[in-house]
Coordinates of C-alpha atoms in Angstrom, one line a residue:
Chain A
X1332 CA 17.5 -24.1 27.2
X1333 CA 15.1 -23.3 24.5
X1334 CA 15.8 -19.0 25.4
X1335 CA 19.6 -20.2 24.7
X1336 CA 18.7 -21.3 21.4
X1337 CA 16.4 -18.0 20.8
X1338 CA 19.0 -15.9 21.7
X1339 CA 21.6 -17.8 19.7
X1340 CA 19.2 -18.7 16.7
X1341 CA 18.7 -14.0 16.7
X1342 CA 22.5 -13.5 17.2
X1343 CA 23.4 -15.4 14.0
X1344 CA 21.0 -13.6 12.0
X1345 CA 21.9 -10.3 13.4
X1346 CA 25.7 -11.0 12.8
X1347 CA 25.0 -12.0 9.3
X1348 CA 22.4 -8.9 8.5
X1349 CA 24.9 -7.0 10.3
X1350 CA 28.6 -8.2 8.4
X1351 CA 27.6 -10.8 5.6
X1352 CA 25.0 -8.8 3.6
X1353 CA 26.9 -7.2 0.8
X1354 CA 24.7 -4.7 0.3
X1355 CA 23.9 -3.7 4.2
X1356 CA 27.7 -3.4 3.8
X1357 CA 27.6 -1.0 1.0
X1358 CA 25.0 1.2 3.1
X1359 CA 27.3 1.2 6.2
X1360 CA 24.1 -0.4 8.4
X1361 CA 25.0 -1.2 11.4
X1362 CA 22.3 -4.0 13.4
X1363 CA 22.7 -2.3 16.8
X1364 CA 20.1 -4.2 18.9
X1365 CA 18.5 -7.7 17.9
X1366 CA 16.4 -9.5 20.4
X1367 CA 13.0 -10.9 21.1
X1368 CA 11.4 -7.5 21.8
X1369 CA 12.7 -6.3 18.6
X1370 CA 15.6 -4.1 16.7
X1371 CA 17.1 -1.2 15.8
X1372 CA 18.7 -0.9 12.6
X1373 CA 20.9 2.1 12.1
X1374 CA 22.4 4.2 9.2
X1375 CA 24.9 7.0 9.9
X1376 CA 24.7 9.4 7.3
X1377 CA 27.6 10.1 4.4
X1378 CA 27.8 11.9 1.5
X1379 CA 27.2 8.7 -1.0
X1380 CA 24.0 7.9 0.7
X1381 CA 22.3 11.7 -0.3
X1382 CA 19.4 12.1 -2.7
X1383 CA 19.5 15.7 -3.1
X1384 CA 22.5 17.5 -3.3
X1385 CA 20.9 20.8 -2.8
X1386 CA 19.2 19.8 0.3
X1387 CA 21.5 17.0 1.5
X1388 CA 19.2 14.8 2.8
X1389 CA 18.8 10.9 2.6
X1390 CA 18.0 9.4 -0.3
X1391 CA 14.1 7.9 0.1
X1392 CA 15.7 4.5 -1.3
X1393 CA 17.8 4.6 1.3
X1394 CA 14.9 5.2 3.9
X1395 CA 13.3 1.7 2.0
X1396 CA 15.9 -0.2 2.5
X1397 CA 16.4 0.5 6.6
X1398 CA 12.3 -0.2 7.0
X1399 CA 12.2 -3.4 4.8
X1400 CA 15.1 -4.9 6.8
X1401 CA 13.6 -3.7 9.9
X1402 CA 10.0 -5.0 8.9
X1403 CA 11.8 -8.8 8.3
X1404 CA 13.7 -8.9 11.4
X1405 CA 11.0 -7.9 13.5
X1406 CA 9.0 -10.3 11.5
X1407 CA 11.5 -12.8 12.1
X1408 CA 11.7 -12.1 15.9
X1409 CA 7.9 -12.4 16.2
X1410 CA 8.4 -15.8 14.8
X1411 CA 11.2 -17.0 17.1
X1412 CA 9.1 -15.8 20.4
X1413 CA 5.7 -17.5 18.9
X1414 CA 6.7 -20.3 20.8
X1415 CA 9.1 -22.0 23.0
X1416 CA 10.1 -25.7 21.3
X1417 CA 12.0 -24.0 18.3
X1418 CA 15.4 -26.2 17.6
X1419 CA 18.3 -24.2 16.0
X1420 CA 18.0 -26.2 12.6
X1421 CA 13.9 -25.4 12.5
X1422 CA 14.7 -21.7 12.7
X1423 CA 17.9 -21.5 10.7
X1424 CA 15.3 -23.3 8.0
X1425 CA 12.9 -20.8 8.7
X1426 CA 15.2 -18.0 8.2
X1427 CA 15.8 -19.4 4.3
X1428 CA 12.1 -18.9 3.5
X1429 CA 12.0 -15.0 5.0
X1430 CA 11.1 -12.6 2.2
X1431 CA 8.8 -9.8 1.6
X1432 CA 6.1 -9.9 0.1
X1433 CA 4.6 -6.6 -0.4
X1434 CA 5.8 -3.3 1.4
X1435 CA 4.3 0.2 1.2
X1436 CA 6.9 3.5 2.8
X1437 CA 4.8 6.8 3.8
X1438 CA 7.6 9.4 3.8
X1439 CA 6.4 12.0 6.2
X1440 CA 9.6 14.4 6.2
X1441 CA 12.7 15.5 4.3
X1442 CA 15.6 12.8 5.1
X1443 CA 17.6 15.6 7.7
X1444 CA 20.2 14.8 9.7
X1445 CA 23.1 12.2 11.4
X1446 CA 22.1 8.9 12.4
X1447 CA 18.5 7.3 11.5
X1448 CA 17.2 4.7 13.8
X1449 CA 14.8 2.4 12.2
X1450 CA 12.5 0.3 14.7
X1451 CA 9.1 -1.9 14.2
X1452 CA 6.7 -4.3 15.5
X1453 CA 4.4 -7.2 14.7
X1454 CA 0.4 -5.9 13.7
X1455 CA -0.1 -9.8 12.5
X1456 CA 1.9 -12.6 13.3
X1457 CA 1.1 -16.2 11.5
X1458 CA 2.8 -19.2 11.1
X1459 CA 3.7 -18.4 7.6
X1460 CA 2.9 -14.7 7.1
X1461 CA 3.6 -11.8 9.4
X1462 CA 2.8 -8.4 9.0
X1463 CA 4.8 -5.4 10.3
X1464 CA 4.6 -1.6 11.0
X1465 CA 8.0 0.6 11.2
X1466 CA 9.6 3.7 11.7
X1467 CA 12.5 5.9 11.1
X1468 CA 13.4 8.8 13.3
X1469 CA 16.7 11.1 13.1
X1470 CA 18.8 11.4 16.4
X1471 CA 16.7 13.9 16.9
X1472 CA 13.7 12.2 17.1
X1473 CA 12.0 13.4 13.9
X1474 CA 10.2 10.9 12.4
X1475 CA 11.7 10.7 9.2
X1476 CA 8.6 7.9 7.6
X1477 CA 6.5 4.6 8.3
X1478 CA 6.4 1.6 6.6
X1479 CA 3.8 -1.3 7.1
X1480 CA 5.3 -4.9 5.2
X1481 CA 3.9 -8.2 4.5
X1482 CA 6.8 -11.3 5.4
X1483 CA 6.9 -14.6 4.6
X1484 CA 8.2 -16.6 7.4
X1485 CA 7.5 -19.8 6.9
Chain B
X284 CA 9.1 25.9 -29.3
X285 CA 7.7 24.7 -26.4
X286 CA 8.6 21.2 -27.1
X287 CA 12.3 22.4 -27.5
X288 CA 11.8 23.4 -23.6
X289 CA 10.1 20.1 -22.6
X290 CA 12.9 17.9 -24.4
X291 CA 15.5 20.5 -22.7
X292 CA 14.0 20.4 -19.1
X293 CA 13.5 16.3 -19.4
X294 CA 17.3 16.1 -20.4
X295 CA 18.5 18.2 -17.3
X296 CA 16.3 16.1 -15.1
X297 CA 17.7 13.1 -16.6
X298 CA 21.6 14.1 -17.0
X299 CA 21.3 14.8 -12.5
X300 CA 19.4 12.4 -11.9
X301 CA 22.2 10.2 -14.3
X302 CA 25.1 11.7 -12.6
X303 CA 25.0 14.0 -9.9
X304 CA 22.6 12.1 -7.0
X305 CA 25.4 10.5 -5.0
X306 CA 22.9 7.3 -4.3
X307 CA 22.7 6.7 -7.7
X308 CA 25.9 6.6 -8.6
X309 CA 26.4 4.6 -5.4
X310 CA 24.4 1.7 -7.1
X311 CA 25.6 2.6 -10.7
X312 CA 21.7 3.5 -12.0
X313 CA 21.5 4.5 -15.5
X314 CA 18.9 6.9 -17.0
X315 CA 19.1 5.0 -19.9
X316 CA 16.6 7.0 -22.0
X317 CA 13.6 9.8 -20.9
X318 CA 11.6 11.6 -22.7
X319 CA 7.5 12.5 -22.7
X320 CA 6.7 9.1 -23.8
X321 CA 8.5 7.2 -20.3
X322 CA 11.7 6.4 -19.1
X323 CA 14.1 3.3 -18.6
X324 CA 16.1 3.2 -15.4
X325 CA 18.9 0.2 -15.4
X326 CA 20.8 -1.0 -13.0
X327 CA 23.7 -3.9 -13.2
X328 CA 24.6 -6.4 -11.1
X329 CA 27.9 -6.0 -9.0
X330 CA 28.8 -7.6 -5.8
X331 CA 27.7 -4.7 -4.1
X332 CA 24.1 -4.7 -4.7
X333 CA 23.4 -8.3 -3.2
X334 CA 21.0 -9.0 -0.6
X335 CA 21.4 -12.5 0.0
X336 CA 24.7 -14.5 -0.7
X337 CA 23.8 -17.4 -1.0
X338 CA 21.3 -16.8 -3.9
X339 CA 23.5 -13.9 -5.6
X340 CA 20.2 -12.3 -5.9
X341 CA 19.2 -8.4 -6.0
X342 CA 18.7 -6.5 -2.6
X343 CA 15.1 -6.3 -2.2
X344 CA 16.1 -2.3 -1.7
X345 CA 18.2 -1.9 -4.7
X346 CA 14.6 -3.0 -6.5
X347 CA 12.7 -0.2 -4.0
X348 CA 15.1 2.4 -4.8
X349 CA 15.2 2.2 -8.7
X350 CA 11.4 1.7 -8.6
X351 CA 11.0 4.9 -6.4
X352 CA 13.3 6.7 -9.3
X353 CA 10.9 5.7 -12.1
X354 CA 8.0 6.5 -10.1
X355 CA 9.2 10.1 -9.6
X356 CA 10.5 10.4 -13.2
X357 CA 7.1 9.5 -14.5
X358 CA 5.2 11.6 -12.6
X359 CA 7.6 14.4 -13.6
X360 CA 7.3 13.9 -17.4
X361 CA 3.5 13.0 -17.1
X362 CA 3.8 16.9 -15.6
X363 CA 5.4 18.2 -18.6
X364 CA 2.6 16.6 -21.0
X365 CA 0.2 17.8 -19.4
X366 CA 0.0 21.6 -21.2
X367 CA 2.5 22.9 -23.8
X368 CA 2.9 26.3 -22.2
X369 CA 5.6 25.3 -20.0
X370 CA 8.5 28.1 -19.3
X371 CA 11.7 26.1 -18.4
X372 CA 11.7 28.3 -15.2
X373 CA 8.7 26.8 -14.3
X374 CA 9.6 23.5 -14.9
X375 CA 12.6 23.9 -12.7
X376 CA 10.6 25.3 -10.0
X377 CA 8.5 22.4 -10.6
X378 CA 11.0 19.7 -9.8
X379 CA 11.9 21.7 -6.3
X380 CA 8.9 19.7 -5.3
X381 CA 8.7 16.4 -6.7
X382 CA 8.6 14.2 -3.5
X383 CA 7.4 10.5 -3.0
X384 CA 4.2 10.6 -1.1
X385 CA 3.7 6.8 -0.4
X386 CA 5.3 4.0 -2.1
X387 CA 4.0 0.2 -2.6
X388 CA 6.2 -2.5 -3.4
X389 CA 5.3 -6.1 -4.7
X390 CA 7.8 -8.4 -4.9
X391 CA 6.9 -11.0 -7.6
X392 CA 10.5 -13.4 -7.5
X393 CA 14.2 -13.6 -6.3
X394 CA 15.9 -10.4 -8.4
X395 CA 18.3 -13.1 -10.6
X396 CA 19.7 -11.4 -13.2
X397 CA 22.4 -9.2 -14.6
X398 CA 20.7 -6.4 -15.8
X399 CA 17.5 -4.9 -14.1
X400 CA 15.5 -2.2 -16.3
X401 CA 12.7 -0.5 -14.6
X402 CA 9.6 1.6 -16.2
X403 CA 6.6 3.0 -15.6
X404 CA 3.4 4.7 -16.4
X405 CA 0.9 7.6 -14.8
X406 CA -2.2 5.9 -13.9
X407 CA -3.6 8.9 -12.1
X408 CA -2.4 12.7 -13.1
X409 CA -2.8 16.0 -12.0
X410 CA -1.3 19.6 -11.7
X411 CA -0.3 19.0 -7.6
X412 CA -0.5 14.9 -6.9
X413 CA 0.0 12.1 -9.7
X414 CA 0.2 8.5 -9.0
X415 CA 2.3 5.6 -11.2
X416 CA 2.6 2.3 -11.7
X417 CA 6.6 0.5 -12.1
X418 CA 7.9 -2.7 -13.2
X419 CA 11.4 -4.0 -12.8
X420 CA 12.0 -7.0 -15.4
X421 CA 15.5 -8.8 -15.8
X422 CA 17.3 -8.7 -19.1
X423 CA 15.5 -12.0 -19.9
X424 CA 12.1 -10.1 -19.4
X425 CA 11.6 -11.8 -16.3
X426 CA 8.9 -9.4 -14.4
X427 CA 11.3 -9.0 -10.6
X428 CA 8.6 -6.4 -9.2
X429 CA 5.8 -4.4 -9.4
X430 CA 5.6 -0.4 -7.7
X431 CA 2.4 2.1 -7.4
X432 CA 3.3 5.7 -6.4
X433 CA 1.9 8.6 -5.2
X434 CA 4.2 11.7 -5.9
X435 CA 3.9 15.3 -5.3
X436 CA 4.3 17.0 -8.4
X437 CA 3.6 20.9 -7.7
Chain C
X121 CA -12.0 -35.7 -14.0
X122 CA -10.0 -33.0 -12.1
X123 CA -11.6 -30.7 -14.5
X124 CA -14.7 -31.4 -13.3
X125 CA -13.6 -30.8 -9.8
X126 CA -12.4 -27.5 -10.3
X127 CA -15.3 -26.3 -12.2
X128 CA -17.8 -27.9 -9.5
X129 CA -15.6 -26.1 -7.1
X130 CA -15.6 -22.5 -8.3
X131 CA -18.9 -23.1 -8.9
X132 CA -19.7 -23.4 -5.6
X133 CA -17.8 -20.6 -4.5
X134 CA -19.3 -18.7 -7.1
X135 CA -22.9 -20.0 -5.9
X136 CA -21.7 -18.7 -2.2
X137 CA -20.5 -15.3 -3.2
X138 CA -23.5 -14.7 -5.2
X139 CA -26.2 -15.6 -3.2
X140 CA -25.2 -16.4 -0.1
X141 CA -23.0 -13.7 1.4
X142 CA -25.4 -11.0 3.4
X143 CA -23.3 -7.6 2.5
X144 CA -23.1 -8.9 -1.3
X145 CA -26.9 -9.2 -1.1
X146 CA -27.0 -5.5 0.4
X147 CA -25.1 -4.1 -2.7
X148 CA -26.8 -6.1 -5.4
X149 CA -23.4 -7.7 -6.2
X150 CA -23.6 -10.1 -9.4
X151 CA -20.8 -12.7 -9.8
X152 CA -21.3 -13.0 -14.0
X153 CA -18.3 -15.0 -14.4
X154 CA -16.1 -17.1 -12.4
X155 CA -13.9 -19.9 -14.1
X156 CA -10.1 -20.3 -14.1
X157 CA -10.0 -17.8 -16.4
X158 CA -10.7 -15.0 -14.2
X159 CA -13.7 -13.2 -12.4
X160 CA -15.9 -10.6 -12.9
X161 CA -18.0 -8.9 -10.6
X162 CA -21.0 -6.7 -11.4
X163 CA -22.0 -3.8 -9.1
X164 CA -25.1 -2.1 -10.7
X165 CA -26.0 1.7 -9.7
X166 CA -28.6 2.2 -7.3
X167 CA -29.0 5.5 -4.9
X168 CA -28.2 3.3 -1.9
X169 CA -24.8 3.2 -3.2
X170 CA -23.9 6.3 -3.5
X171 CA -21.5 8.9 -1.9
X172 CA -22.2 12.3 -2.9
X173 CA -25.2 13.0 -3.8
X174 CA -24.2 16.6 -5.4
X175 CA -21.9 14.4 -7.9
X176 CA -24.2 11.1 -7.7
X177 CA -20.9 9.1 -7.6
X178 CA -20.6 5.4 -6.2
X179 CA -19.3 5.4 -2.9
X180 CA -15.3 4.3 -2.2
X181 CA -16.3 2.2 0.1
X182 CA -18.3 0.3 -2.7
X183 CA -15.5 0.2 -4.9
X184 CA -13.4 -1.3 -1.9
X185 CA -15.6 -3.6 -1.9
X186 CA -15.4 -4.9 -5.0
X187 CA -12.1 -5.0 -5.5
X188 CA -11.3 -6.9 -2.2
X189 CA -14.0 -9.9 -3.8
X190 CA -12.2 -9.8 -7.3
X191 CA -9.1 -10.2 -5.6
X192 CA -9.9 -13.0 -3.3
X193 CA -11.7 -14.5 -6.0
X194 CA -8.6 -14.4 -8.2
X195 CA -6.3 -15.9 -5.7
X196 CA -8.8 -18.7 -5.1
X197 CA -8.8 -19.4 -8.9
X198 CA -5.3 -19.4 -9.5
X199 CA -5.0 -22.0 -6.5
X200 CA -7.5 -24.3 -8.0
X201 CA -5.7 -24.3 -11.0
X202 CA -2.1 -24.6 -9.6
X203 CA -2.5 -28.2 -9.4
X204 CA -4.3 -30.8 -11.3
X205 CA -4.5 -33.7 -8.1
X206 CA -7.4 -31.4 -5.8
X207 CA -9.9 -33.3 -4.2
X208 CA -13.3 -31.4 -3.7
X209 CA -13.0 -31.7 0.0
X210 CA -9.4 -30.5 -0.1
X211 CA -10.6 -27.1 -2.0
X212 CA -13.6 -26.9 0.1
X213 CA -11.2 -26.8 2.9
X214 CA -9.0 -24.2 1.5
X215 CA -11.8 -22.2 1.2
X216 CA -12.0 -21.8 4.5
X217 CA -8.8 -20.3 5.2
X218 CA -9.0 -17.6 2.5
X219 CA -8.9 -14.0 3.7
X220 CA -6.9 -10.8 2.7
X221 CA -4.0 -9.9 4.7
X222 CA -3.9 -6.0 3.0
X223 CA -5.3 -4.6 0.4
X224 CA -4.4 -0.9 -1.5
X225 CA -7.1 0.6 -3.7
X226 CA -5.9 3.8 -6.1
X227 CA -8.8 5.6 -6.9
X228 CA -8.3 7.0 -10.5
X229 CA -11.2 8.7 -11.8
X230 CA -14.9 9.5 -9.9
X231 CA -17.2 6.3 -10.2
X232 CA -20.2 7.6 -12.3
X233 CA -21.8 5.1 -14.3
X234 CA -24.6 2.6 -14.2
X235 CA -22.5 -0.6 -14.4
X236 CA -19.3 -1.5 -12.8
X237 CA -17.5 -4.5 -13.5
X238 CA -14.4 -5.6 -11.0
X239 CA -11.4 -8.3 -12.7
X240 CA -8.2 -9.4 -11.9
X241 CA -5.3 -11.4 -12.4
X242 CA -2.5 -12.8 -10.1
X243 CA 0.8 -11.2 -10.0
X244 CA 2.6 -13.8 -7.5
X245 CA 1.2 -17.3 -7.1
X246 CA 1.9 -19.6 -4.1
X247 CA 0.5 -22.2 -2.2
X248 CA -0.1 -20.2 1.1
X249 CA -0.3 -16.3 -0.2
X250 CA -1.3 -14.8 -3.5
X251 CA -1.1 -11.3 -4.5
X252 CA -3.6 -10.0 -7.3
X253 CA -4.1 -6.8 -9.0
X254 CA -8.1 -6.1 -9.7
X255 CA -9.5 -3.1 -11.8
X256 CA -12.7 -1.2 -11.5
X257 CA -14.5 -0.1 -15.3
X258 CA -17.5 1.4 -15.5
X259 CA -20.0 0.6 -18.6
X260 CA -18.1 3.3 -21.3
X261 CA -14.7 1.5 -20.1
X262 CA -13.9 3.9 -17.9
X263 CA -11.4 3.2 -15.8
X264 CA -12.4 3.8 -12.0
X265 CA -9.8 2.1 -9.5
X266 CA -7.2 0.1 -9.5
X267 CA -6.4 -2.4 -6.1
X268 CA -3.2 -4.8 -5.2
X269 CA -4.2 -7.4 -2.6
X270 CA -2.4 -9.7 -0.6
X271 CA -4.5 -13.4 0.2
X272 CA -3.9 -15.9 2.5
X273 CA -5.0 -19.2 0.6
X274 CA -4.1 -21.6 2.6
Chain D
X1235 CA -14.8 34.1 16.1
X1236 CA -12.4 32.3 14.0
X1237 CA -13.2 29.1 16.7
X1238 CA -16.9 29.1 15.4
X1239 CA -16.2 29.0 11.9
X1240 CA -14.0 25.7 12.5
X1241 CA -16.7 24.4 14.4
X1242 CA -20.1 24.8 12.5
X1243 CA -17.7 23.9 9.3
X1244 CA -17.1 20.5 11.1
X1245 CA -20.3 20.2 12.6
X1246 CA -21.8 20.8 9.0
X1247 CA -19.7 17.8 7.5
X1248 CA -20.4 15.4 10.5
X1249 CA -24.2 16.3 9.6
X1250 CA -23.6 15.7 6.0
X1251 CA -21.5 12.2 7.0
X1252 CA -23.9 11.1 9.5
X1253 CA -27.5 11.9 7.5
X1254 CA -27.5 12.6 3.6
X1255 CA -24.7 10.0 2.4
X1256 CA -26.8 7.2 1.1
X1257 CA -24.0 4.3 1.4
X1258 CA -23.5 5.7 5.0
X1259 CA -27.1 5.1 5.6
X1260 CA -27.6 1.7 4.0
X1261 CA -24.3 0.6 6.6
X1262 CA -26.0 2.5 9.3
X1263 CA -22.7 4.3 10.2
X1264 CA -22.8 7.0 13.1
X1265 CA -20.6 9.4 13.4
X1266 CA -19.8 9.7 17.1
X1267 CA -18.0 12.4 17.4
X1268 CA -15.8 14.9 15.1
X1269 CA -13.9 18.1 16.2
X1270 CA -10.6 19.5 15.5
X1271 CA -9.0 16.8 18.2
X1272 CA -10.3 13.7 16.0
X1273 CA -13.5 11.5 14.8
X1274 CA -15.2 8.6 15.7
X1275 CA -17.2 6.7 13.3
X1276 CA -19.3 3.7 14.3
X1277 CA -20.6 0.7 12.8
X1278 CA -22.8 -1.7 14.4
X1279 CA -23.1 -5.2 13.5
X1280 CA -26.5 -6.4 12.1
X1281 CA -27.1 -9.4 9.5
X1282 CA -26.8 -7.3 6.7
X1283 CA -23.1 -6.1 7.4
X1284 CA -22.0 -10.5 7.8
X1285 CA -19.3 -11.8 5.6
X1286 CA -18.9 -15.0 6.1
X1287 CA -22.3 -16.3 7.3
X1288 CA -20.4 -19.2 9.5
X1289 CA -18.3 -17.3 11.5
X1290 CA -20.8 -14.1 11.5
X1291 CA -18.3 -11.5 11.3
X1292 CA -18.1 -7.8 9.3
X1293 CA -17.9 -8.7 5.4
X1294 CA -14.1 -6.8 4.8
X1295 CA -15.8 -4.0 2.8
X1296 CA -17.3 -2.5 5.5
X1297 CA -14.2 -2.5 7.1
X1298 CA -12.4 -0.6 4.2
X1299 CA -15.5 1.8 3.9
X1300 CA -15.4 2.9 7.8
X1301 CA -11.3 3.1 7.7
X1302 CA -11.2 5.2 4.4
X1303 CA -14.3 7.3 5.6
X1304 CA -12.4 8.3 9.2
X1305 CA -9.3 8.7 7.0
X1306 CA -10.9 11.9 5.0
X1307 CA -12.9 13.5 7.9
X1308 CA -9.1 12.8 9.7
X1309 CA -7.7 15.1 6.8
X1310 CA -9.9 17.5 6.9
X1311 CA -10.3 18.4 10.4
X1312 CA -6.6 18.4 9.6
X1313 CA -6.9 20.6 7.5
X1314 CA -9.3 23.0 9.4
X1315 CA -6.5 23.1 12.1
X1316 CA -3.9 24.0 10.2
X1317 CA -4.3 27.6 10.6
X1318 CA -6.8 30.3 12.0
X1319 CA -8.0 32.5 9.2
X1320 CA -10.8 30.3 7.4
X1321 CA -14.2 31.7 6.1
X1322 CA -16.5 29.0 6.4
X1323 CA -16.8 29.6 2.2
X1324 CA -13.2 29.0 2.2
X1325 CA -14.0 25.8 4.0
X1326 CA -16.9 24.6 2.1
X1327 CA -15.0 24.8 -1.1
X1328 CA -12.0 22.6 0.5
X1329 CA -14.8 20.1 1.1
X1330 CA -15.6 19.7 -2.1
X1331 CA -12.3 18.8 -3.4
X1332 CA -11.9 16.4 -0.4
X1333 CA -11.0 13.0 -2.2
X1334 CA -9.4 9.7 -1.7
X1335 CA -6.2 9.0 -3.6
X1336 CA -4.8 5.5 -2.2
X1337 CA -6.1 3.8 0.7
X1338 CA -4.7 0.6 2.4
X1339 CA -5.6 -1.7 4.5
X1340 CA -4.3 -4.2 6.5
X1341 CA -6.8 -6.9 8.5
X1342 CA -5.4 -7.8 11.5
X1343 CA -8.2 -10.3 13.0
X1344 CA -11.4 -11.3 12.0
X1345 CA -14.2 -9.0 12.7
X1346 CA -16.1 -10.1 14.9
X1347 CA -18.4 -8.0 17.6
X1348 CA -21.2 -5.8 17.9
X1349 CA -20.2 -1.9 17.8
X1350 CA -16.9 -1.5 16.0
X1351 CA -15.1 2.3 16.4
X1352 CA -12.6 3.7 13.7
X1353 CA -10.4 6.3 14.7
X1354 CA -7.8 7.9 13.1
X1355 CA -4.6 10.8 13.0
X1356 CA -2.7 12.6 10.4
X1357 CA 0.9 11.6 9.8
X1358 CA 1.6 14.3 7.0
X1359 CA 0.1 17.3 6.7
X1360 CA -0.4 19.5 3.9
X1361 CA -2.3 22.3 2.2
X1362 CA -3.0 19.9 -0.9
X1363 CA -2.7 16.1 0.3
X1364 CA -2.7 14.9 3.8
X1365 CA -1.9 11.4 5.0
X1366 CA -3.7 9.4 7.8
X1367 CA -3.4 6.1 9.6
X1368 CA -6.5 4.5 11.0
X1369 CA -8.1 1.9 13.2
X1370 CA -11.1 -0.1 13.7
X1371 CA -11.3 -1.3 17.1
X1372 CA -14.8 -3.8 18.4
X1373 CA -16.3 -2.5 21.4
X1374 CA -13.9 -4.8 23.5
X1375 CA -11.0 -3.2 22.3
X1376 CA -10.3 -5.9 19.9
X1377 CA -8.1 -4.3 17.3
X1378 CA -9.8 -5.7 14.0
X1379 CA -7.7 -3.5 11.2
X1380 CA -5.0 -0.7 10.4
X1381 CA -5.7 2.1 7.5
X1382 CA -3.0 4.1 6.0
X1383 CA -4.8 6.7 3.3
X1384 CA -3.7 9.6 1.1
X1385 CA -6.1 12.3 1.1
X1386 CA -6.6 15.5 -1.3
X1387 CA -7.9 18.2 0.2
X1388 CA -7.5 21.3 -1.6

């Protein structure tokens, strides 16, 4: 009963994050996998998203933007799993208060190639604060940059 | 002389980074003025750059990305200050490298406004590595955001 | 009334971090001033602080230091006076919960000097997380470091 | 040949790091082991090291001081791997410029313990600035803290 709501409570944020976010819209990101062992947000790359024309690679604001989303929904999902009694209204309530607080991007390589995968998981889960550590990797597995964030979640 | 070469080289970086980074003119960013003494990026609110619909408020990435921008810019005319023996070659060469290193973000409150301005200052410069500090403020001088950078600058 | 309450309570705190915390004792750390106003901590040269003894510099680690205390002093300030209805037990038990969730230090300049001095101000203010920004001067006004910090207050 | 110069160059800086820093001696910090494969640097709890005299666990500081002391030696036995053709003069003088630019921290769990061991690894490597993560684990494998630091080393 209370996994129904868990996996409902993540499919309704994932659907908005994934349709209803104007700027996630903008980007083209597309939420590909949402559940309680975590995400993977993609963006397929096109020509508005470059930073360098010479070099044609992905903007670092892009970059940013995939590992703070990706650092809030795994905070977010670290929440949901942190215990089992969670009703649908408590977590949709929860889900008003998510922000970041503070979030630092190491960017290890140039932004080459198609598709960048972004991923993450908890380091420090709380009640109210959660912190997260991500990752972005091109379809070829380079790893593109880290991130580490500080959430709200409560 | 050589300050004719530092206002042109500041002006080149500024008229590409105004109009021909694709991302940038994906968000609409203005370089609204650059010169030795700092620079003023400015982004306005369209529907496109919302992160969260109900609030109408900024995308936390949109602030990221412009924040990056003045980082980078900063670092890049702190470079030029730095000696007055500058060939515009080598100032060209010079930009080749400018990279972000790491970036922080602090989120202060919701980005309400209509028009964001960001700036920034070098609080640690040298001839390979210099690191800034960025503010976003609305255009009611509400403070959105605060960024420290580290960027390669040679 | 109130007033008096806060001021006992920082007090306290003050009296704790002064005296009463082992690793403070092992720097020599002096906590000159701690109101609602602000902090400032004191780190005086010794040769047990230092970290190259070619340069005779004070060690990174020290700075840390400090600027991890400023900024959890900081926080603890600006909760005290967020509200005017504290009880001293209610502070007291705050207290207990502070702690830093992350903290960045930018080192700017190498620490020579005799007398370092750490202070701060908070940059976002809430009733569960804080986030201060602390600075590092040496006895000339030098400025050494720079830190963010991210608290849990409550 | 070229072997032996990498190795008596580290072996010089983990005598340096282990003896005839003065901070490193007042923490009674050990380093463990360093080669071109990684370091270990070990703290181990004694009165003087307490932060919080109730709950007798590592004052944050020391924390910071291990993290951001694996994250250099990290860099440069980074560095000293990077290729084959070092003199050990060539090597000496790298160490010299070996500095912290940004360091940060994020505290996962209180410290508590009796031997804690930080470890670390480069994520970006280059002949001017390297970047590392690092961790500081007790001697049960309790993960205490993450480091991220930007390094100068040339």
């Amino acid at each position: 009963m209370s996994n129904n709501i868990k996996t409902l409570a993540l499919a309704q944020v994932a659907e908005v994050f994934d349709k209803h976010v104007p700027f996630h819209n903008l980007l083209g990101l597309d939420i590909k996998r949402y559940d309680e062992n975590g995400v993977e947000v993609v963006v397929t790359m096109k020509p508005e998203l470059i930073g360098n024309i010479h070099q044609q690679i992905l903007h670092g604001g892009v970059t940013a933007t995939v590992l703070d989303i990706v650092g809030g929904l795994t905070a977010f999902a670290g929440l949901v799993s942190s215990h089992d009694d969670w009703t649908l209204e408590a977590l949709q309530e929860r889900l008003t208060t998510l922000g970041t607080i503070d979030l630092r991007i190491d960017y290890l390589r140039p932004g080459r190639g198609e598709v960048f995968t972004g991923t993450g998981s908890v380091i420090r889960s709380g009640n109210r604060v959660s912190v997260c550590r991500m990752e972005l990797h091109n379809e070829q597995g380079t790893h593109i940059a880290f991130g580490t964030g500080t959430y709200m979640v409560g």
